[in-house]
């Protein structure tokens, strides 16, 4: 799946859940193609195809409404900004019917970005659906467009800009220690475990205060790619423990009845 870079580095999407982010990527992926840039174009997708990241129709509808209500600020190549809703009007079939569908569109101010974007982040669908945190998915999307650059291997972000990139709400994880524990570390560990590239985060300080974040990225070697592929084949249950190394070991304890007296 290819996602326009302007829709990766955006401001204003901090309230979106992991399920809503996955849904949006799925809608973009379904619409991607020669017809994507036509103003007024609509697409239809089966509701059953969208249920993979949702536990019920109600949650799916909640994500659709959240995308419609989310107004983001897109940074354009000429330095100007554009404010646009992530999802336009849509019609959803009866969710109780087995073959219901969703017909959707994009905001007309979003259409030129979809048509003219020259930089794309390549998102591997299997990897995208494997993330268990929205911070991991957000960082993955940001790095997917940068990892193919030939002369750049890291980038510095102001702390506020990096929080926005991860999708951290302003009232959450206010201290850097909490940000690192709850967002940065889990995101980096997931990317390094399942993506086709690796990354590393380094805090930069002014005095004793963290003011910037340096993000390194690199392409994985063949043996690392094999490990990532193997992890993708395993169930999500237990992934966090496997990644962090906190897997409980089963130890055989001799029974009293097996002990000679």
PDB file of C-alpha atoms in Angstrom:
ATOM      1  CA  UNK A   1       0.000   0.000   0.000  1.00  0.00           C
ATOM      2  CA  UNK A   2       1.254   3.490  -0.829  1.00  0.00           C
ATOM      3  CA  UNK A   3       0.129   6.405   1.338  1.00  0.00           C
ATOM      4  CA  UNK A   4       0.794  10.042   0.329  1.00  0.00           C
ATOM      5  CA  UNK A   5       3.493  11.538   2.516  1.00  0.00           C
ATOM      6  CA  UNK A   6       1.366  14.607   3.213  1.00  0.00           C
ATOM      7  CA  UNK A   7      -1.063  12.306   5.016  1.00  0.00           C
ATOM      8  CA  UNK A   8       1.683  10.843   7.201  1.00  0.00           C
ATOM      9  CA  UNK A   9       3.271  13.968   8.666  1.00  0.00           C
ATOM     10  CA  UNK A  10       0.098  15.721   9.789  1.00  0.00           C
ATOM     11  CA  UNK A  11      -1.051  17.676  12.830  1.00  0.00           C
ATOM     12  CA  UNK A  12      -4.403  17.206  14.528  1.00  0.00           C
ATOM     13  CA  UNK A  13      -4.855  13.423  14.531  1.00  0.00           C
ATOM     14  CA  UNK A  14      -3.821  12.787  18.132  1.00  0.00           C
ATOM     15  CA  UNK A  15      -7.328  11.742  19.185  1.00  0.00           C
ATOM     16  CA  UNK A  16      -7.571   8.906  16.655  1.00  0.00           C
ATOM     17  CA  UNK A  17      -7.472   5.393  18.061  1.00  0.00           C
ATOM     18  CA  UNK A  18      -5.387   2.547  16.667  1.00  0.00           C
ATOM     19  CA  UNK A  19      -8.555   1.062  15.116  1.00  0.00           C
ATOM     20  CA  UNK A  20      -9.426   4.363  13.401  1.00  0.00           C
ATOM     21  CA  UNK A  21      -5.888   4.708  12.017  1.00  0.00           C
ATOM     22  CA  UNK A  22      -5.996   1.176  10.638  1.00  0.00           C
ATOM     23  CA  UNK A  23      -9.407   1.810   9.105  1.00  0.00           C
ATOM     24  CA  UNK A  24      -8.198   4.983   7.402  1.00  0.00           C
ATOM     25  CA  UNK A  25      -5.191   3.217   5.915  1.00  0.00           C
ATOM     26  CA  UNK A  26      -7.513   0.484   4.672  1.00  0.00           C
ATOM     27  CA  UNK A  27      -9.819   3.026   3.011  1.00  0.00           C
ATOM     28  CA  UNK A  28      -6.862   4.763   1.340  1.00  0.00           C
ATOM     29  CA  UNK A  29      -5.441   1.427   0.225  1.00  0.00           C
ATOM     30  CA  UNK A  30      -8.788   0.419  -1.308  1.00  0.00           C
ATOM     31  CA  UNK A  31      -9.097   3.743  -3.139  1.00  0.00           C
ATOM     32  CA  UNK A  32      -5.510   3.889  -4.366  1.00  0.00           C
ATOM     33  CA  UNK A  33      -5.189   3.913  -8.144  1.00  0.00           C
ATOM     34  CA  UNK A  34      -5.689   6.085 -11.254  1.00  0.00           C
ATOM     35  CA  UNK A  35      -9.170   7.176 -10.130  1.00  0.00           C
ATOM     36  CA  UNK A  36      -8.018   8.302  -6.692  1.00  0.00           C
ATOM     37  CA  UNK A  37      -7.351  11.908  -7.646  1.00  0.00           C
ATOM     38  CA  UNK A  38     -10.670  12.623  -9.355  1.00  0.00           C
ATOM     39  CA  UNK A  39     -12.794  15.166  -7.543  1.00  0.00           C
ATOM     40  CA  UNK A  40     -16.192  13.772  -6.625  1.00  0.00           C
ATOM     41  CA  UNK A  41     -14.993  10.174  -6.953  1.00  0.00           C
ATOM     42  CA  UNK A  42     -16.544   7.653  -4.576  1.00  0.00           C
ATOM     43  CA  UNK A  43     -15.504   4.138  -3.611  1.00  0.00           C
ATOM     44  CA  UNK A  44     -17.446   1.205  -2.239  1.00  0.00           C
ATOM     45  CA  UNK A  45     -16.043  -1.474   0.038  1.00  0.00           C
ATOM     46  CA  UNK A  46     -17.738  -4.346   1.837  1.00  0.00           C
ATOM     47  CA  UNK A  47     -18.257  -3.802   5.547  1.00  0.00           C
ATOM     48  CA  UNK A  48     -17.051  -7.337   6.138  1.00  0.00           C
ATOM     49  CA  UNK A  49     -13.643  -6.306   4.761  1.00  0.00           C
ATOM     50  CA  UNK A  50     -13.409  -3.531   7.360  1.00  0.00           C
ATOM     51  CA  UNK A  51     -14.223  -5.582  10.430  1.00  0.00           C
ATOM     52  CA  UNK A  52     -10.749  -7.030  10.857  1.00  0.00           C
ATOM     53  CA  UNK A  53      -9.640  -4.364  13.324  1.00  0.00           C
ATOM     54  CA  UNK A  54     -13.009  -3.887  15.007  1.00  0.00           C
ATOM     55  CA  UNK A  55     -14.967  -6.127  17.362  1.00  0.00           C
ATOM     56  CA  UNK A  56     -18.383  -4.993  16.193  1.00  0.00           C
ATOM     57  CA  UNK A  57     -20.308  -2.718  13.860  1.00  0.00           C
ATOM     58  CA  UNK A  58     -20.751  -0.089  16.544  1.00  0.00           C
ATOM     59  CA  UNK A  59     -17.006   0.364  16.931  1.00  0.00           C
ATOM     60  CA  UNK A  60     -16.610   0.497  13.141  1.00  0.00           C
ATOM     61  CA  UNK A  61     -19.185   3.270  12.953  1.00  0.00           C
ATOM     62  CA  UNK A  62     -17.420   5.116  15.784  1.00  0.00           C
ATOM     63  CA  UNK A  63     -14.164   5.071  13.815  1.00  0.00           C
ATOM     64  CA  UNK A  64     -15.866   6.345  10.661  1.00  0.00           C
ATOM     65  CA  UNK A  65     -17.420   9.249  12.558  1.00  0.00           C
ATOM     66  CA  UNK A  66     -14.094   9.996  14.266  1.00  0.00           C
ATOM     67  CA  UNK A  67     -12.349  10.237  10.866  1.00  0.00           C
ATOM     68  CA  UNK A  68     -15.054  12.583   9.593  1.00  0.00           C
ATOM     69  CA  UNK A  69     -14.710  14.831  12.653  1.00  0.00           C
ATOM     70  CA  UNK A  70     -10.907  14.920  12.597  1.00  0.00           C
ATOM     71  CA  UNK A  71      -9.586  18.118  11.008  1.00  0.00           C
ATOM     72  CA  UNK A  72      -5.870  17.935  10.300  1.00  0.00           C
ATOM     73  CA  UNK A  73      -3.334  20.534   9.227  1.00  0.00           C
ATOM     74  CA  UNK A  74      -1.294  19.362   6.245  1.00  0.00           C
ATOM     75  CA  UNK A  75       2.084  20.950   5.549  1.00  0.00           C
ATOM     76  CA  UNK A  76       2.414  21.621   1.816  1.00  0.00           C
ATOM     77  CA  UNK A  77       5.622  21.704  -0.210  1.00  0.00           C
ATOM     78  CA  UNK A  78       5.480  25.505  -0.690  1.00  0.00           C
ATOM     79  CA  UNK A  79       5.411  26.099   3.066  1.00  0.00           C
ATOM     80  CA  UNK A  80       1.711  26.877   3.310  1.00  0.00           C
ATOM     81  CA  UNK A  81      -0.787  24.855   5.312  1.00  0.00           C
ATOM     82  CA  UNK A  82      -4.125  23.286   4.481  1.00  0.00           C
ATOM     83  CA  UNK A  83      -6.856  22.216   6.882  1.00  0.00           C
ATOM     84  CA  UNK A  84      -8.913  19.275   5.766  1.00  0.00           C
ATOM     85  CA  UNK A  85     -11.193  16.566   7.139  1.00  0.00           C
ATOM     86  CA  UNK A  86      -9.676  13.109   6.824  1.00  0.00           C
ATOM     87  CA  UNK A  87     -12.870  11.531   5.492  1.00  0.00           C
ATOM     88  CA  UNK A  88     -15.724  13.023   3.488  1.00  0.00           C
ATOM     89  CA  UNK A  89     -19.376  12.085   3.312  1.00  0.00           C
ATOM     90  CA  UNK A  90     -20.289   8.409   3.177  1.00  0.00           C
ATOM     91  CA  UNK A  91     -23.211   5.998   3.062  1.00  0.00           C
ATOM     92  CA  UNK A  92     -23.160   2.876   5.192  1.00  0.00           C
ATOM     93  CA  UNK A  93     -25.436  -0.036   4.422  1.00  0.00           C
ATOM     94  CA  UNK A  94     -27.462  -1.827   7.046  1.00  0.00           C
ATOM     95  CA  UNK A  95     -24.786  -3.275   9.359  1.00  0.00           C
ATOM     96  CA  UNK A  96     -27.132  -6.142  10.247  1.00  0.00           C
ATOM     97  CA  UNK A  97     -27.105  -7.470   6.696  1.00  0.00           C
ATOM     98  CA  UNK A  98     -24.440  -9.946   5.675  1.00  0.00           C
ATOM     99  CA  UNK A  99     -23.471  -8.077   2.504  1.00  0.00           C
ATOM    100  CA  UNK A 100     -23.546  -4.464   3.686  1.00  0.00           C
ATOM    101  CA  UNK A 101     -21.152  -1.949   2.162  1.00  0.00           C
ATOM    102  CA  UNK A 102     -19.630   1.461   2.804  1.00  0.00           C
ATOM    103  CA  UNK A 103     -19.557   4.081   0.035  1.00  0.00           C
ATOM    104  CA  UNK A 104     -17.174   6.899   0.904  1.00  0.00           C
ATOM    105  CA  UNK A 105     -15.376   9.937  -0.467  1.00  0.00           C
ATOM    106  CA  UNK A 106     -12.535  12.301   0.415  1.00  0.00           C
ATOM    107  CA  UNK A 107     -12.755  16.045   1.011  1.00  0.00           C
ATOM    108  CA  UNK A 108     -12.277  18.028  -2.221  1.00  0.00           C
ATOM    109  CA  UNK A 109      -9.253  19.828  -0.713  1.00  0.00           C
ATOM    110  CA  UNK A 110      -7.686  16.470  -0.012  1.00  0.00           C
ATOM    111  CA  UNK A 111      -8.087  15.288  -3.614  1.00  0.00           C
ATOM    112  CA  UNK A 112      -5.185  17.367  -5.047  1.00  0.00           C
ATOM    113  CA  UNK A 113      -2.858  15.920  -2.418  1.00  0.00           C
ATOM    114  CA  UNK A 114      -3.878  12.403  -3.378  1.00  0.00           C
ATOM    115  CA  UNK A 115      -3.389  13.193  -7.067  1.00  0.00           C
ATOM    116  CA  UNK A 116      -0.196  15.253  -6.959  1.00  0.00           C
ATOM    117  CA  UNK A 117       1.775  13.801  -4.075  1.00  0.00           C
ATOM    118  CA  UNK A 118       5.249  12.870  -5.301  1.00  0.00           C
ATOM    119  CA  UNK A 119       6.548  11.269  -2.101  1.00  0.00           C
ATOM    120  CA  UNK A 120       4.936   8.133  -0.776  1.00  0.00           C
ATOM    121  CA  UNK A 121       5.433   6.079   2.322  1.00  0.00           C
ATOM    122  CA  UNK A 122       5.252   2.382   1.499  1.00  0.00           C
ATOM    123  CA  UNK A 123       3.175   0.618   4.138  1.00  0.00           C
ATOM    124  CA  UNK A 124       3.247  -3.149   4.365  1.00  0.00           C
ATOM    125  CA  UNK A 125      -0.327  -4.151   5.091  1.00  0.00           C
ATOM    126  CA  UNK A 126       0.565  -7.236   7.122  1.00  0.00           C
ATOM    127  CA  UNK A 127       2.841  -5.124   9.306  1.00  0.00           C
ATOM    128  CA  UNK A 128       0.295  -2.328   9.596  1.00  0.00           C
ATOM    129  CA  UNK A 129      -2.326  -4.692  10.996  1.00  0.00           C
ATOM    130  CA  UNK A 130       0.170  -6.284  13.383  1.00  0.00           C
ATOM    131  CA  UNK A 131       0.733  -3.198  15.538  1.00  0.00           C
ATOM    132  CA  UNK A 132      -0.850  -3.255  18.971  1.00  0.00           C
ATOM    133  CA  UNK A 133      -0.357   0.454  19.799  1.00  0.00           C
ATOM    134  CA  UNK A 134      -1.283   3.563  17.831  1.00  0.00           C
ATOM    135  CA  UNK A 135       2.107   5.074  18.699  1.00  0.00           C
ATOM    136  CA  UNK A 136       3.887   2.177  17.006  1.00  0.00           C
ATOM    137  CA  UNK A 137       1.766   2.509  13.879  1.00  0.00           C
ATOM    138  CA  UNK A 138       2.252   6.291  13.742  1.00  0.00           C
ATOM    139  CA  UNK A 139       6.042   6.011  14.045  1.00  0.00           C
ATOM    140  CA  UNK A 140       6.085   3.199  11.485  1.00  0.00           C
ATOM    141  CA  UNK A 141       4.205   5.366   8.987  1.00  0.00           C
ATOM    142  CA  UNK A 142       6.575   8.286   9.525  1.00  0.00           C
ATOM    143  CA  UNK A 143       9.658   6.122   9.016  1.00  0.00           C
ATOM    144  CA  UNK A 144       8.232   4.229   6.028  1.00  0.00           C
ATOM    145  CA  UNK A 145       8.525   7.382   3.899  1.00  0.00           C
ATOM    146  CA  UNK A 146      12.031   8.197   5.146  1.00  0.00           C
ATOM    147  CA  UNK A 147      13.772   4.823   5.133  1.00  0.00           C
ATOM    148  CA  UNK A 148      14.209   4.834   1.355  1.00  0.00           C
ATOM    149  CA  UNK A 149      16.161   8.107   1.368  1.00  0.00           C
ATOM    150  CA  UNK A 150      19.714   7.431   0.164  1.00  0.00           C
ATOM    151  CA  UNK A 151      21.543  10.281   1.856  1.00  0.00           C
ATOM    152  CA  UNK A 152      19.666  10.672   5.121  1.00  0.00           C
ATOM    153  CA  UNK A 153      19.637   8.280   8.055  1.00  0.00           C
ATOM    154  CA  UNK A 154      18.283  10.355  10.920  1.00  0.00           C
ATOM    155  CA  UNK A 155      16.123  13.377  11.628  1.00  0.00           C
ATOM    156  CA  UNK A 156      15.743  15.726  14.576  1.00  0.00           C
ATOM    157  CA  UNK A 157      12.328  16.790  15.852  1.00  0.00           C
ATOM    158  CA  UNK A 158      11.322  19.339  18.445  1.00  0.00           C
ATOM    159  CA  UNK A 159       9.747  17.468  21.349  1.00  0.00           C
ATOM    160  CA  UNK A 160       6.318  19.000  20.668  1.00  0.00           C
ATOM    161  CA  UNK A 161       6.508  18.060  16.968  1.00  0.00           C
ATOM    162  CA  UNK A 162       7.539  14.506  17.827  1.00  0.00           C
ATOM    163  CA  UNK A 163       4.604  14.142  20.234  1.00  0.00           C
ATOM    164  CA  UNK A 164       2.303  15.289  17.423  1.00  0.00           C
ATOM    165  CA  UNK A 165       3.913  12.842  15.003  1.00  0.00           C
ATOM    166  CA  UNK A 166       3.247   9.969  17.430  1.00  0.00           C
ATOM    167  CA  UNK A 167      -0.302  11.151  18.034  1.00  0.00           C
ATOM    168  CA  UNK A 168       0.128  11.808  21.764  1.00  0.00           C
ATOM    169  CA  UNK A 169      -2.731  13.978  23.115  1.00  0.00           C
ATOM    170  CA  UNK A 170      -1.594  17.254  24.770  1.00  0.00           C
ATOM    171  CA  UNK A 171      -2.923  16.189  28.178  1.00  0.00           C
ATOM    172  CA  UNK A 172      -1.264  12.758  28.160  1.00  0.00           C
ATOM    173  CA  UNK A 173       2.278  11.603  28.992  1.00  0.00           C
ATOM    174  CA  UNK A 174       3.433  15.107  29.893  1.00  0.00           C
ATOM    175  CA  UNK A 175       6.811  14.130  31.349  1.00  0.00           C
ATOM    176  CA  UNK A 176       9.497  12.685  29.096  1.00  0.00           C
ATOM    177  CA  UNK A 177       9.915   9.670  31.380  1.00  0.00           C
ATOM    178  CA  UNK A 178       6.243   8.745  30.904  1.00  0.00           C
ATOM    179  CA  UNK A 179       6.424   9.507  27.180  1.00  0.00           C
ATOM    180  CA  UNK A 180       9.399   7.179  26.841  1.00  0.00           C
ATOM    181  CA  UNK A 181       7.859   4.417  28.957  1.00  0.00           C
ATOM    182  CA  UNK A 182       4.343   4.430  27.505  1.00  0.00           C
ATOM    183  CA  UNK A 183       4.866   5.560  23.898  1.00  0.00           C
ATOM    184  CA  UNK A 184       8.438   5.668  22.601  1.00  0.00           C
ATOM    185  CA  UNK A 185       9.821   2.386  23.954  1.00  0.00           C
ATOM    186  CA  UNK A 186       6.792   0.228  22.958  1.00  0.00           C
ATOM    187  CA  UNK A 187       6.728   1.843  19.500  1.00  0.00           C
ATOM    188  CA  UNK A 188      10.438   1.287  18.846  1.00  0.00           C
ATOM    189  CA  UNK A 189      10.300  -2.301  20.138  1.00  0.00           C
ATOM    190  CA  UNK A 190       7.370  -3.180  17.867  1.00  0.00           C
ATOM    191  CA  UNK A 191       8.990  -1.636  14.793  1.00  0.00           C
ATOM    192  CA  UNK A 192      12.284  -3.400  15.441  1.00  0.00           C
ATOM    193  CA  UNK A 193      10.428  -6.693  15.884  1.00  0.00           C
ATOM    194  CA  UNK A 194       8.082  -6.741  12.881  1.00  0.00           C
ATOM    195  CA  UNK A 195       9.023  -4.052  10.325  1.00  0.00           C
ATOM    196  CA  UNK A 196      11.413  -4.322   7.375  1.00  0.00           C
ATOM    197  CA  UNK A 197      13.527  -1.557   8.897  1.00  0.00           C
ATOM    198  CA  UNK A 198      14.851  -0.732  12.346  1.00  0.00           C
ATOM    199  CA  UNK A 199      14.935   2.473  14.330  1.00  0.00           C
ATOM    200  CA  UNK A 200      16.457   4.080  17.407  1.00  0.00           C
ATOM    201  CA  UNK A 201      15.369   7.122  19.437  1.00  0.00           C
ATOM    202  CA  UNK A 202      17.851   9.448  21.125  1.00  0.00           C
ATOM    203  CA  UNK A 203      16.719  12.343  23.377  1.00  0.00           C
ATOM    204  CA  UNK A 204      18.621  15.613  22.925  1.00  0.00           C
ATOM    205  CA  UNK A 205      18.890  17.944  25.903  1.00  0.00           C
ATOM    206  CA  UNK A 206      19.298  21.656  26.509  1.00  0.00           C
ATOM    207  CA  UNK A 207      20.790  21.663  29.972  1.00  0.00           C
ATOM    208  CA  UNK A 208      18.903  18.995  31.907  1.00  0.00           C
ATOM    209  CA  UNK A 209      15.696  19.211  29.878  1.00  0.00           C
ATOM    210  CA  UNK A 210      14.861  17.096  26.811  1.00  0.00           C
ATOM    211  CA  UNK A 211      13.976  19.521  24.014  1.00  0.00           C
ATOM    212  CA  UNK A 212      14.499  17.458  20.847  1.00  0.00           C
ATOM    213  CA  UNK A 213      14.257  13.876  19.661  1.00  0.00           C
ATOM    214  CA  UNK A 214      16.693  12.347  17.174  1.00  0.00           C
ATOM    215  CA  UNK A 215      15.276   9.417  15.213  1.00  0.00           C
ATOM    216  CA  UNK A 216      17.654   7.009  13.455  1.00  0.00           C
ATOM    217  CA  UNK A 217      16.511   4.432  10.896  1.00  0.00           C
ATOM    218  CA  UNK A 218      18.109   1.685   8.798  1.00  0.00           C
ATOM    219  CA  UNK A 219      17.190  -1.150   6.483  1.00  0.00           C
ATOM    220  CA  UNK A 220      17.368  -4.598   8.030  1.00  0.00           C
ATOM    221  CA  UNK A 221      19.748  -7.327   6.906  1.00  0.00           C
ATOM    222  CA  UNK A 222      18.419 -10.646   5.588  1.00  0.00           C
ATOM    223  CA  UNK A 223      18.631 -12.464   8.931  1.00  0.00           C
ATOM    224  CA  UNK A 224      16.765  -9.595  10.638  1.00  0.00           C
ATOM    225  CA  UNK A 225      14.078  -9.682   7.953  1.00  0.00           C
ATOM    226  CA  UNK A 226      13.626 -13.418   8.553  1.00  0.00           C
ATOM    227  CA  UNK A 227      13.140 -12.780  12.279  1.00  0.00           C
ATOM    228  CA  UNK A 228      10.593 -10.041  11.573  1.00  0.00           C
ATOM    229  CA  UNK A 229       8.688 -12.311   9.176  1.00  0.00           C
ATOM    230  CA  UNK A 230       8.690 -15.121  11.716  1.00  0.00           C
ATOM    231  CA  UNK A 231       7.270 -12.804  14.384  1.00  0.00           C
ATOM    232  CA  UNK A 232       4.493 -11.691  12.029  1.00  0.00           C
ATOM    233  CA  UNK A 233       3.408 -15.326  11.695  1.00  0.00           C
ATOM    234  CA  UNK A 234       3.027 -15.676  15.451  1.00  0.00           C
ATOM    235  CA  UNK A 235      -0.158 -14.614  17.284  1.00  0.00           C
ATOM    236  CA  UNK A 236      -0.371 -11.107  18.726  1.00  0.00           C
ATOM    237  CA  UNK A 237      -1.048 -12.635  22.124  1.00  0.00           C
ATOM    238  CA  UNK A 238       2.266 -12.734  23.936  1.00  0.00           C
ATOM    239  CA  UNK A 239       4.056 -10.483  21.423  1.00  0.00           C
ATOM    240  CA  UNK A 240       4.742  -7.779  23.975  1.00  0.00           C
ATOM    241  CA  UNK A 241       6.412 -10.292  26.267  1.00  0.00           C
ATOM    242  CA  UNK A 242       8.393 -11.825  23.394  1.00  0.00           C
ATOM    243  CA  UNK A 243       9.630  -8.418  22.260  1.00  0.00           C
ATOM    244  CA  UNK A 244      10.641  -7.240  25.727  1.00  0.00           C
ATOM    245  CA  UNK A 245      12.069 -10.627  26.693  1.00  0.00           C
ATOM    246  CA  UNK A 246       9.738 -10.971  29.672  1.00  0.00           C
ATOM    247  CA  UNK A 247       8.680 -14.507  28.798  1.00  0.00           C
ATOM    248  CA  UNK A 248       8.070 -16.748  31.747  1.00  0.00           C
ATOM    249  CA  UNK A 249      10.117 -19.916  31.655  1.00  0.00           C
ATOM    250  CA  UNK A 250       8.489 -23.181  32.651  1.00  0.00           C
ATOM    251  CA  UNK A 251      10.689 -25.042  35.112  1.00  0.00           C
ATOM    252  CA  UNK A 252      10.149 -28.685  35.956  1.00  0.00           C
ATOM    253  CA  UNK A 253      10.051 -29.128  39.729  1.00  0.00           C
ATOM    254  CA  UNK A 254      10.596 -32.715  40.901  1.00  0.00           C
ATOM    255  CA  UNK A 255       7.576 -34.157  42.645  1.00  0.00           C
ATOM    256  CA  UNK A 256       7.960 -35.261  46.240  1.00  0.00           C
ATOM    257  CA  UNK A 257       6.666 -38.630  45.189  1.00  0.00           C
ATOM    258  CA  UNK A 258       9.572 -38.965  42.731  1.00  0.00           C
ATOM    259  CA  UNK A 259      12.162 -38.357  45.400  1.00  0.00           C
ATOM    260  CA  UNK A 260      13.781 -41.345  46.981  1.00  0.00           C
ATOM    261  CA  UNK A 261      13.624 -41.340  50.761  1.00  0.00           C
TER     262      UNK A 261
END
